[in-house]
Tab-separated table of C-alpha atoms in Angstrom:
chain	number	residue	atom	x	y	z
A	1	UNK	CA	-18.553	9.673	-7.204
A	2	UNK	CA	-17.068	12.327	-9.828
A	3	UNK	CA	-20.211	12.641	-11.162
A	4	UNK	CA	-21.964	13.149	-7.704
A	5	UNK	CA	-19.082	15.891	-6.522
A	6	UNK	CA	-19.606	18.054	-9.946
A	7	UNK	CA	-23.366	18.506	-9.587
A	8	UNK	CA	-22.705	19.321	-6.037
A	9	UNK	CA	-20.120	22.183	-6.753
A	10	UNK	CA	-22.409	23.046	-10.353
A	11	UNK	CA	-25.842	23.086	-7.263
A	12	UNK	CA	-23.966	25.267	-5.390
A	13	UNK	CA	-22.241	27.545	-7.831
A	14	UNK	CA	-25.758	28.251	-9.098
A	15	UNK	CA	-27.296	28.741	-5.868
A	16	UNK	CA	-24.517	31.141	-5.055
A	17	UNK	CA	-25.158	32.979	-8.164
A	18	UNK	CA	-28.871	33.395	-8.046
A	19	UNK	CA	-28.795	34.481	-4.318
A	20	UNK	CA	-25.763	37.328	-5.362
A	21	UNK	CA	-28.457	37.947	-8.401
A	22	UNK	CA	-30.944	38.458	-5.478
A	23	UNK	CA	-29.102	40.381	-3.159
A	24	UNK	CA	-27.860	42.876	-6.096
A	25	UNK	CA	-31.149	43.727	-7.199
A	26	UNK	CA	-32.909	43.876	-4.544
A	27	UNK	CA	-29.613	46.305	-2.861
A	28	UNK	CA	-29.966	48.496	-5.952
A	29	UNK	CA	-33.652	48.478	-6.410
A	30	UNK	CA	-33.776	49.860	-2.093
A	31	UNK	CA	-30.847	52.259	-3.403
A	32	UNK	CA	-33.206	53.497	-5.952
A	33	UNK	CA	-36.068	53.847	-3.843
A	34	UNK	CA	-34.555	55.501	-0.980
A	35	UNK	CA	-32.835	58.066	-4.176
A	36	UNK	CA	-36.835	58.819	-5.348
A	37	UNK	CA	-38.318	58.900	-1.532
A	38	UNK	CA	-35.347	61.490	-0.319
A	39	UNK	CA	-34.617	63.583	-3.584
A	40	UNK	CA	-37.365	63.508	-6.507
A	41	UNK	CA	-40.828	63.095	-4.542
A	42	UNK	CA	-42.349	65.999	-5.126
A	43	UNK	CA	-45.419	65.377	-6.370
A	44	UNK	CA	-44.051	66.366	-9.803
A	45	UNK	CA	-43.438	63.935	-12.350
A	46	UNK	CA	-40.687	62.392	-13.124
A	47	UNK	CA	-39.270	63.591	-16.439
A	48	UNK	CA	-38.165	60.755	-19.166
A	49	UNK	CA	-34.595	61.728	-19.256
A	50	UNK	CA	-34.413	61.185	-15.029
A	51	UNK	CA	-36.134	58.247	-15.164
A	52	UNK	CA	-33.916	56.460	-17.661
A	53	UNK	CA	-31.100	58.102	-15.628
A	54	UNK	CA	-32.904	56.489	-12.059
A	55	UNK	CA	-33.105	52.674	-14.562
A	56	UNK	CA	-29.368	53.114	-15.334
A	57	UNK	CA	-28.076	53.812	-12.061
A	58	UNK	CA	-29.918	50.805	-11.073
A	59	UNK	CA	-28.740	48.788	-13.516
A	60	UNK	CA	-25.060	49.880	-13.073
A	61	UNK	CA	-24.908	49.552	-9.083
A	62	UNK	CA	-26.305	46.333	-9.528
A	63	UNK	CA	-23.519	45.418	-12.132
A	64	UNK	CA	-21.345	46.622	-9.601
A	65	UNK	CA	-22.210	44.641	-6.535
A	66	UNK	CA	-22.940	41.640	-8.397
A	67	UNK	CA	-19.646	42.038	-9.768
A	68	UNK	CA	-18.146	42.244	-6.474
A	69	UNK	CA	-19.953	39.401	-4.742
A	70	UNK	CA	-19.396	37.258	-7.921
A	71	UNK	CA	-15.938	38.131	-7.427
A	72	UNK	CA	-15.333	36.511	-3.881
A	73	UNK	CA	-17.600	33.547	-4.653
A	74	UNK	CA	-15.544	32.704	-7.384
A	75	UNK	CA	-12.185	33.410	-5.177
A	76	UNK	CA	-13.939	31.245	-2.668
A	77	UNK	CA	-14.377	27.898	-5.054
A	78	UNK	CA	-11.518	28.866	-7.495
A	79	UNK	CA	-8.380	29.042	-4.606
A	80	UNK	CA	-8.473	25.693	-3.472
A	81	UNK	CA	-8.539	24.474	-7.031
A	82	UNK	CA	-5.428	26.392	-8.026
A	83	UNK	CA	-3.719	25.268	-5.049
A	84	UNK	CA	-4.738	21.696	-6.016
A	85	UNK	CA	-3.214	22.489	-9.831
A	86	UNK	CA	0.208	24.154	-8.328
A	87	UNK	CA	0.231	20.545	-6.409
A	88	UNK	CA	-0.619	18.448	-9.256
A	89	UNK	CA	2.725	20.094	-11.207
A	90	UNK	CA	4.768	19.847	-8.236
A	91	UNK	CA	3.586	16.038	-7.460
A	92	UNK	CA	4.683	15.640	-11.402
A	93	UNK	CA	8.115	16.568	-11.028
A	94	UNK	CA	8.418	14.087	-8.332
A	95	UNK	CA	7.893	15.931	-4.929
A	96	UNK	CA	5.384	14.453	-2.762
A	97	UNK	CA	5.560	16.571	0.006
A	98	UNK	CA	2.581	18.226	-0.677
A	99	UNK	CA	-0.489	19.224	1.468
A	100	UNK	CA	-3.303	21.180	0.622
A	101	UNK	CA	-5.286	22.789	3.560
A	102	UNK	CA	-8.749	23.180	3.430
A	103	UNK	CA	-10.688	23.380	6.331
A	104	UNK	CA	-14.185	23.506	5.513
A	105	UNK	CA	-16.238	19.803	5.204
A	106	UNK	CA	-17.895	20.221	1.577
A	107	UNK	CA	-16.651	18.899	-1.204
A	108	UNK	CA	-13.840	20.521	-1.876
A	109	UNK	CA	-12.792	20.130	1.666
A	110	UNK	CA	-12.674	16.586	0.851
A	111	UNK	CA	-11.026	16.460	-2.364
A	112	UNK	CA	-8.145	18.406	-0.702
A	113	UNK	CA	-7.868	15.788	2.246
A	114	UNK	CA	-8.044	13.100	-0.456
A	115	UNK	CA	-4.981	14.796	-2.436
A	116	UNK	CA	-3.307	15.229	0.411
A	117	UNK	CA	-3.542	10.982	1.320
A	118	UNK	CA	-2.831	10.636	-2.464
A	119	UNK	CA	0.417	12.466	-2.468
A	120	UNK	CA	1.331	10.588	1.109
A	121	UNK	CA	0.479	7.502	-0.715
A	122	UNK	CA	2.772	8.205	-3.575
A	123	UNK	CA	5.737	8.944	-1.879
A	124	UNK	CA	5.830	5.612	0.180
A	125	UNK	CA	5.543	3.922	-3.306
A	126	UNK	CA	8.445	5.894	-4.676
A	127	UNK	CA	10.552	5.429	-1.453
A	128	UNK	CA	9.280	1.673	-1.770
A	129	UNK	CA	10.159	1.252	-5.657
A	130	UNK	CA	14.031	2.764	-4.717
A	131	UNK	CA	14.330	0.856	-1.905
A	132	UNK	CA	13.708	-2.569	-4.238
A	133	UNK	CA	15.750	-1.053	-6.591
A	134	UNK	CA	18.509	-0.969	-4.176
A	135	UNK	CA	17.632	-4.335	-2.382
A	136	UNK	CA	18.096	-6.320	-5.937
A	137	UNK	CA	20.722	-4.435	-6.660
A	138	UNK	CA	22.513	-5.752	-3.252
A	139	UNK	CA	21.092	-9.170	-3.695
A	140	UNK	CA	22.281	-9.934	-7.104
A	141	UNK	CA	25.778	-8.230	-6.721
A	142	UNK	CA	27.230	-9.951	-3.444
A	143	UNK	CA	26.663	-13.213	-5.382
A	144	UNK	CA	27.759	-12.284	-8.607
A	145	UNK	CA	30.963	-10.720	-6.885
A	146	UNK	CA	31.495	-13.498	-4.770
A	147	UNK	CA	31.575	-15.931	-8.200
A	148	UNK	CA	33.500	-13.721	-9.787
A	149	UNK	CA	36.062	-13.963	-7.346
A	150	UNK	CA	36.399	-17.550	-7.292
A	151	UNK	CA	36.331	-17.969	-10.851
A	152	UNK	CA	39.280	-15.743	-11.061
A	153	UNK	CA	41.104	-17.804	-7.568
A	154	UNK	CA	39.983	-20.931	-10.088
A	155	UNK	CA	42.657	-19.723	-12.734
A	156	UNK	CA	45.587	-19.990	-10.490
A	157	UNK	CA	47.272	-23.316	-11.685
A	158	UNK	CA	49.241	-24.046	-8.041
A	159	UNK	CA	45.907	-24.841	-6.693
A	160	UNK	CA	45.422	-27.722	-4.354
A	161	UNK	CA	42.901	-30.380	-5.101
A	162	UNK	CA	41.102	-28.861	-1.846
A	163	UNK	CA	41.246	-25.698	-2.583
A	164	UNK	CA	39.644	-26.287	-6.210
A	165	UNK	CA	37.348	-28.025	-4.420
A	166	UNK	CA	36.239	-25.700	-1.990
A	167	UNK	CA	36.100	-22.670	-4.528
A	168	UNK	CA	33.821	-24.732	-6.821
A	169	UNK	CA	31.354	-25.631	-3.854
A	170	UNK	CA	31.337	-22.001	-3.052
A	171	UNK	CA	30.168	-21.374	-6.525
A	172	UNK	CA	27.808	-23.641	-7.349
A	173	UNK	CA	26.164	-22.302	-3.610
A	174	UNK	CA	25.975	-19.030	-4.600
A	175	UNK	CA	24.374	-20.140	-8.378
A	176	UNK	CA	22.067	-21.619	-6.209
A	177	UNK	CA	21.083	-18.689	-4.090
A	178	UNK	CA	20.672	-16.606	-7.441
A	179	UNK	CA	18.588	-19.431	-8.809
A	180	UNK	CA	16.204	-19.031	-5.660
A	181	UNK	CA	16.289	-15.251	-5.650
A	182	UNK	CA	15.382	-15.579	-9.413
A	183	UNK	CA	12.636	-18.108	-8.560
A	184	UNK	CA	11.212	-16.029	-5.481
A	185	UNK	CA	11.373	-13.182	-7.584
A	186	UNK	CA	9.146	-14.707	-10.537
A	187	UNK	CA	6.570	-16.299	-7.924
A	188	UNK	CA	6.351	-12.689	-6.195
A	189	UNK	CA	5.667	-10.889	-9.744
A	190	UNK	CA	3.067	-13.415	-10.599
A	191	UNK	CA	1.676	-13.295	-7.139
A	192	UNK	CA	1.588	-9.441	-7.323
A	193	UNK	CA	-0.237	-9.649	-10.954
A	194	UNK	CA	-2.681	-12.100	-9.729
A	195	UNK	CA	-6.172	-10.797	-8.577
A	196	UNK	CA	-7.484	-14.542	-8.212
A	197	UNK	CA	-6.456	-17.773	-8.132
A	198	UNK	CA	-8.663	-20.104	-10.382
A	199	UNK	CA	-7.204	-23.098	-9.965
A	200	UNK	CA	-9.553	-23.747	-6.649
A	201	UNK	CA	-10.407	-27.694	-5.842
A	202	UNK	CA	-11.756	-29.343	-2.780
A	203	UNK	CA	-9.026	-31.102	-0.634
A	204	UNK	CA	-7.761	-31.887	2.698
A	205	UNK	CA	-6.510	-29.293	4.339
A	206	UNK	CA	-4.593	-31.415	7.260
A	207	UNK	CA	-3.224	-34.365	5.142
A	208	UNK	CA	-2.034	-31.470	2.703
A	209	UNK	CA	0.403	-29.968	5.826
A	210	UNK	CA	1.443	-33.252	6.217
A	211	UNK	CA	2.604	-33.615	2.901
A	212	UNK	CA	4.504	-30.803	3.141
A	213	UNK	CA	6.186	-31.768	6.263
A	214	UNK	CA	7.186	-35.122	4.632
A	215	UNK	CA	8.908	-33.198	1.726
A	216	UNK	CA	10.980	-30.907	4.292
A	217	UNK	CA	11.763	-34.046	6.305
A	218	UNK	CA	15.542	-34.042	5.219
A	219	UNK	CA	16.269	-30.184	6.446
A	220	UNK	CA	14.562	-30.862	9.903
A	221	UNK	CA	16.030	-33.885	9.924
A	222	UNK	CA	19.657	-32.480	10.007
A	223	UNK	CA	19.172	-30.103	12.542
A	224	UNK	CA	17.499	-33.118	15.114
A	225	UNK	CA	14.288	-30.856	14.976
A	226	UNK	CA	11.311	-32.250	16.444
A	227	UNK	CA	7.656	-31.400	15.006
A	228	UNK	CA	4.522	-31.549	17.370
A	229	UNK	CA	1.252	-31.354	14.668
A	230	UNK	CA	-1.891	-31.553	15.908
A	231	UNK	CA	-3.980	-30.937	12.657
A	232	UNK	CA	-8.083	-31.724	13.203
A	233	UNK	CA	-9.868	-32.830	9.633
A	234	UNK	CA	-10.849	-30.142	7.721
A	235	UNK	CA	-11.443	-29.554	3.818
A	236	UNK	CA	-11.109	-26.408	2.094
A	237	UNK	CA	-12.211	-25.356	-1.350
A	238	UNK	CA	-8.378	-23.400	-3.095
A	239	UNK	CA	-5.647	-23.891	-4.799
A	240	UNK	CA	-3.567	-26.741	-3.446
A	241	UNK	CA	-0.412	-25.423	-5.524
A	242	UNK	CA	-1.018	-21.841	-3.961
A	243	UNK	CA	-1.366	-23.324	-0.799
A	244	UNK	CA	1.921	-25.829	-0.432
A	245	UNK	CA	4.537	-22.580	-1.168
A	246	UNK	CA	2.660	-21.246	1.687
A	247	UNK	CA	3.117	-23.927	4.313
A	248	UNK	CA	6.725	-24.377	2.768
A	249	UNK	CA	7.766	-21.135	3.378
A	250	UNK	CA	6.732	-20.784	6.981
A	251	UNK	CA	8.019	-23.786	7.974
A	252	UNK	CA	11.399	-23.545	5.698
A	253	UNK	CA	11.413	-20.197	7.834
A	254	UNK	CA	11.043	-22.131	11.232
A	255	UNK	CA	13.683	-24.771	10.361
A	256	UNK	CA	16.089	-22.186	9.019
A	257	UNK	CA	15.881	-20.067	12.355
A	258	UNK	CA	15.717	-22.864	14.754
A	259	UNK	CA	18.860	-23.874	16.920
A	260	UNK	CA	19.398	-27.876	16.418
A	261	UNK	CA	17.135	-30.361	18.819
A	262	UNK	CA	14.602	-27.625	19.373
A	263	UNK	CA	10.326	-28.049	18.735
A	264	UNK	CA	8.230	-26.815	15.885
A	265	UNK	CA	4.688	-26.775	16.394
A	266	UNK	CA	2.359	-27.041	13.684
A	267	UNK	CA	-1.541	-26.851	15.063
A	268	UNK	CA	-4.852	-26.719	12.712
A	269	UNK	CA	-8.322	-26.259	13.745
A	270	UNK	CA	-11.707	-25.318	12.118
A	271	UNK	CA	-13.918	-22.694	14.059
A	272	UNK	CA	-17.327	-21.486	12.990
A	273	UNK	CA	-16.266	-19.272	9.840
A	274	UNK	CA	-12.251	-19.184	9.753
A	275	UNK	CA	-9.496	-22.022	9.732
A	276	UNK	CA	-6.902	-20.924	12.471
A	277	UNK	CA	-3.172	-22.736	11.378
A	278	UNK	CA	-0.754	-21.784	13.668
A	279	UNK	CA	3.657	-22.851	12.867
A	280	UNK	CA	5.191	-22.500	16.385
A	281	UNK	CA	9.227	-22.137	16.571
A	282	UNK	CA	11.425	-22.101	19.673
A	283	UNK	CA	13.981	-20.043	17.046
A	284	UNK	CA	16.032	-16.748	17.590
A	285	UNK	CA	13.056	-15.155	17.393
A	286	UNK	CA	12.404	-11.237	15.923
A	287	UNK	CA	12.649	-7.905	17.731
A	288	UNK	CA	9.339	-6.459	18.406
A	289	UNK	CA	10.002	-3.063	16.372
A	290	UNK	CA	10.824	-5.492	13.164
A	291	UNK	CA	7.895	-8.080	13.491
A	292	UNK	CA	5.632	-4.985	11.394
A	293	UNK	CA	8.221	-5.505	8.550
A	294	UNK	CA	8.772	-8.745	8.255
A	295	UNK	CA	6.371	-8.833	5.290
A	296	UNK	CA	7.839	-6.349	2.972
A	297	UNK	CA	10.079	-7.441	0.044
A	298	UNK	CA	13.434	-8.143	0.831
A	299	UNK	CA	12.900	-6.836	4.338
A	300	UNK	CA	15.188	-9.307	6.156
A	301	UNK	CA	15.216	-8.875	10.285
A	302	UNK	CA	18.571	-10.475	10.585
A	303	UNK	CA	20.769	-7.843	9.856
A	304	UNK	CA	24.119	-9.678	9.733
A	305	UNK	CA	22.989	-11.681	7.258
A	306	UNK	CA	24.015	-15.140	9.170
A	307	UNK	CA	20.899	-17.188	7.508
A	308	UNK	CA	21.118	-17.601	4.058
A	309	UNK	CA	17.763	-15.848	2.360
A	310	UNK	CA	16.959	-12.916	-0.102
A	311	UNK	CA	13.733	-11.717	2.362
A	312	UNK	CA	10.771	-12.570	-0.445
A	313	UNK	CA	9.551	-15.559	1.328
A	314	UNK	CA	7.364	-13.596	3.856
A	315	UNK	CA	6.406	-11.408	0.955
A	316	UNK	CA	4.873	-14.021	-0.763
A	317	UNK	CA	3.307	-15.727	1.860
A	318	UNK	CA	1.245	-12.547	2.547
A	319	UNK	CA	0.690	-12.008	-1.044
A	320	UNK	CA	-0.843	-15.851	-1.106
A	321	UNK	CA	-2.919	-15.390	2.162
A	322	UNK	CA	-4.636	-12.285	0.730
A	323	UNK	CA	-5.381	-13.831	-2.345
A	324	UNK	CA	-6.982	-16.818	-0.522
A	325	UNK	CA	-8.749	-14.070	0.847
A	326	UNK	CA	-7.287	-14.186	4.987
A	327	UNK	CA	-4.883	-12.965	7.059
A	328	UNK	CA	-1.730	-13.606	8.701
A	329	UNK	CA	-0.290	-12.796	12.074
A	330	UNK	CA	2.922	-12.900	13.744
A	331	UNK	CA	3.807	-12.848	17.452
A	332	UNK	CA	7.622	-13.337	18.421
A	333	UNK	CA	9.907	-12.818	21.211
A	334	UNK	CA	13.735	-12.772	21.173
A	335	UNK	CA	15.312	-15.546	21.963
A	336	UNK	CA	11.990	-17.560	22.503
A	337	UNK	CA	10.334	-18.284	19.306
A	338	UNK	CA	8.372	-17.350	16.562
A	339	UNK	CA	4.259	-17.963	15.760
A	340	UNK	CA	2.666	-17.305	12.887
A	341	UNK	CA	-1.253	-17.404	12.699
A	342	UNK	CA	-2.733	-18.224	9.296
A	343	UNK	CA	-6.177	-17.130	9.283
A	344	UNK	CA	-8.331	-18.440	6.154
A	345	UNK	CA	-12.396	-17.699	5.060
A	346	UNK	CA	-14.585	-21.341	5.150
């Protein structure tokens, strides 16, 4: 594409040349002319020293306009490539808020519009890069303060059996939630570094759910959570180990936003190129202007923090969908429920 765009600005630098070439002689040449036809015919002879005066002026005016045209041609390509190297300094001290207009539809045109998306580009990575700075900043430090406060309530000798008690359960919680955070944090860098996943067998898709329903039995068990799962037979070709965090974070994520003796509906069904697996909540359910975030890291929709998480579980699921190479949707309604719809390629 670099390649193509040079000889397309070298093709028409040249052609822009040779036609100024053009123009200049044949301007000086009808200069001349019209100089001979008003002023020197005669019928004499032209003496030497006139004629080499007549071949100068020629060569001079045409010196001159070429000089001129050349001029603006250059002005013409040369400006937007300035403007694109005052940009390219300005981008490199760190401010994005940079556009380059260019109105016309050649090349350059588009180079311009395609600096412009760059530097757009760049500063939603930099605001996204300082706000998960900040995010595991927050995440690490309310834990880490919290256990540092209750190691320090742990030193007072007058304390009651349930006091010591309660302290050290409060602890060991919040080890926990920096063990997960940790955990999530290593699965989403590994995710985020892996183009594919090669670890692809043939399995069940449907007894595979299942499984992971057994293994979450005990947390939807305590909260007198029923599960509806209609799951038709289907085998997929991918990674099984990719493919269990998946279904155990959505429905961790159902279970953990679901009042107690509510329904979560698990459905699976193979069409003619996709496999459509839907996880139905009757939960809290998510404001419509936060369902477009849900996905970003540490993006967490409850605000007051009242269920426990570190907002990386949605992150990875997305990251695990597009490696399997589909796409995920979410549809929820305050106070009615949550769906997500796992698309995946046969």
């Amino acid at each position: 594409m670099i390649k193509k765009i040079s000889r397309s600005i070298r093709a028409k630098s040249t052609l822009i040349a040779l036609v100024i070439l053009c123009f200049s002689c044949a301007a000086s040449l009808g200069l001349a002319t019209g100089y001979y036809t008003l002023f020197l015919n005669d019928g004499r002879e032209l003496a030497p020293g006139t004629l080499i005066c007549l071949l100068a002026g020629v060569v001079v005016a045409c010196s001159v306009i070429g000089f001129i045209l050349l001029y603006f041609a250059a002005k013409f390509i040369s400006d937007p490539l300035i403007h694109m190297s005052t940009a390219t300094k300005e981008i490199a001290k760190g401010n994005f808020d940079v556009v380059i207009e260019h109105k016309s539809e050649d090349e350059l045109g588009i180079l311009a519009k395609n600096f412009t998306l760059m530097a757009a580009e760049l500063k939603t990575m930099e605001y996204l890069r300082k706000d998960f700075m900040s995010n595991v900043s927050h995440e690490f430090k309310t834990p880490i303060a919290s256990i540092q406060g209750f190691v320090e309530m742990l030193q007072d000798r007058n304390l009651s059996d349930e006091e010591f008690d309660q302290y050290t359960q409060i602890i060991i919680e919040e080890t926990s939630r920096l063990n997960r955070l940790c955990s999530n944090m290593l699965k989403m860098s590994r995710l985020d570094n892996q183009v594919i996943y090669d670890k692809s067998v043939s399995f069940s898709l449907d007894e595979h759910i299942r499984k992971v329903v057994l293994l979450l039995e005990e947390q939807w068990s305590k909260k007198n959570l029923d599960l509806d799962i209609y799951l038709e037979p289907i085998m997929y070709w991918g990674d099984p180990e990719l493919l269990q965090q998946l279904w155990m974070n959505l429905i961790e994520n159902g279970i953990k936003f679901s009042p107690e003796h509510r329904t979560i509906t698990i459905t699976a069904k193979e069409l003619s190129t996709t496999i459509l697996v839907n996880i139905a909540d009757e939960g809290i359910g998510i404001a419509e202007e936060n369902v477009s975030r849900i996905f970003e890291k540490f993006y967490q929709a409850d605000t007051s923090h009242a269920q426990a998480g570190n907002g990386l579980g949605l992150a990875i699921v997305k990251r695990i969908v597009e490696l399997c190479g589909g796409t995920i949707q979410c549809e929820s309604k305050p106070g009615a429920g949550t769906t997500f719809t796992v698309i995946l390629p046969k």
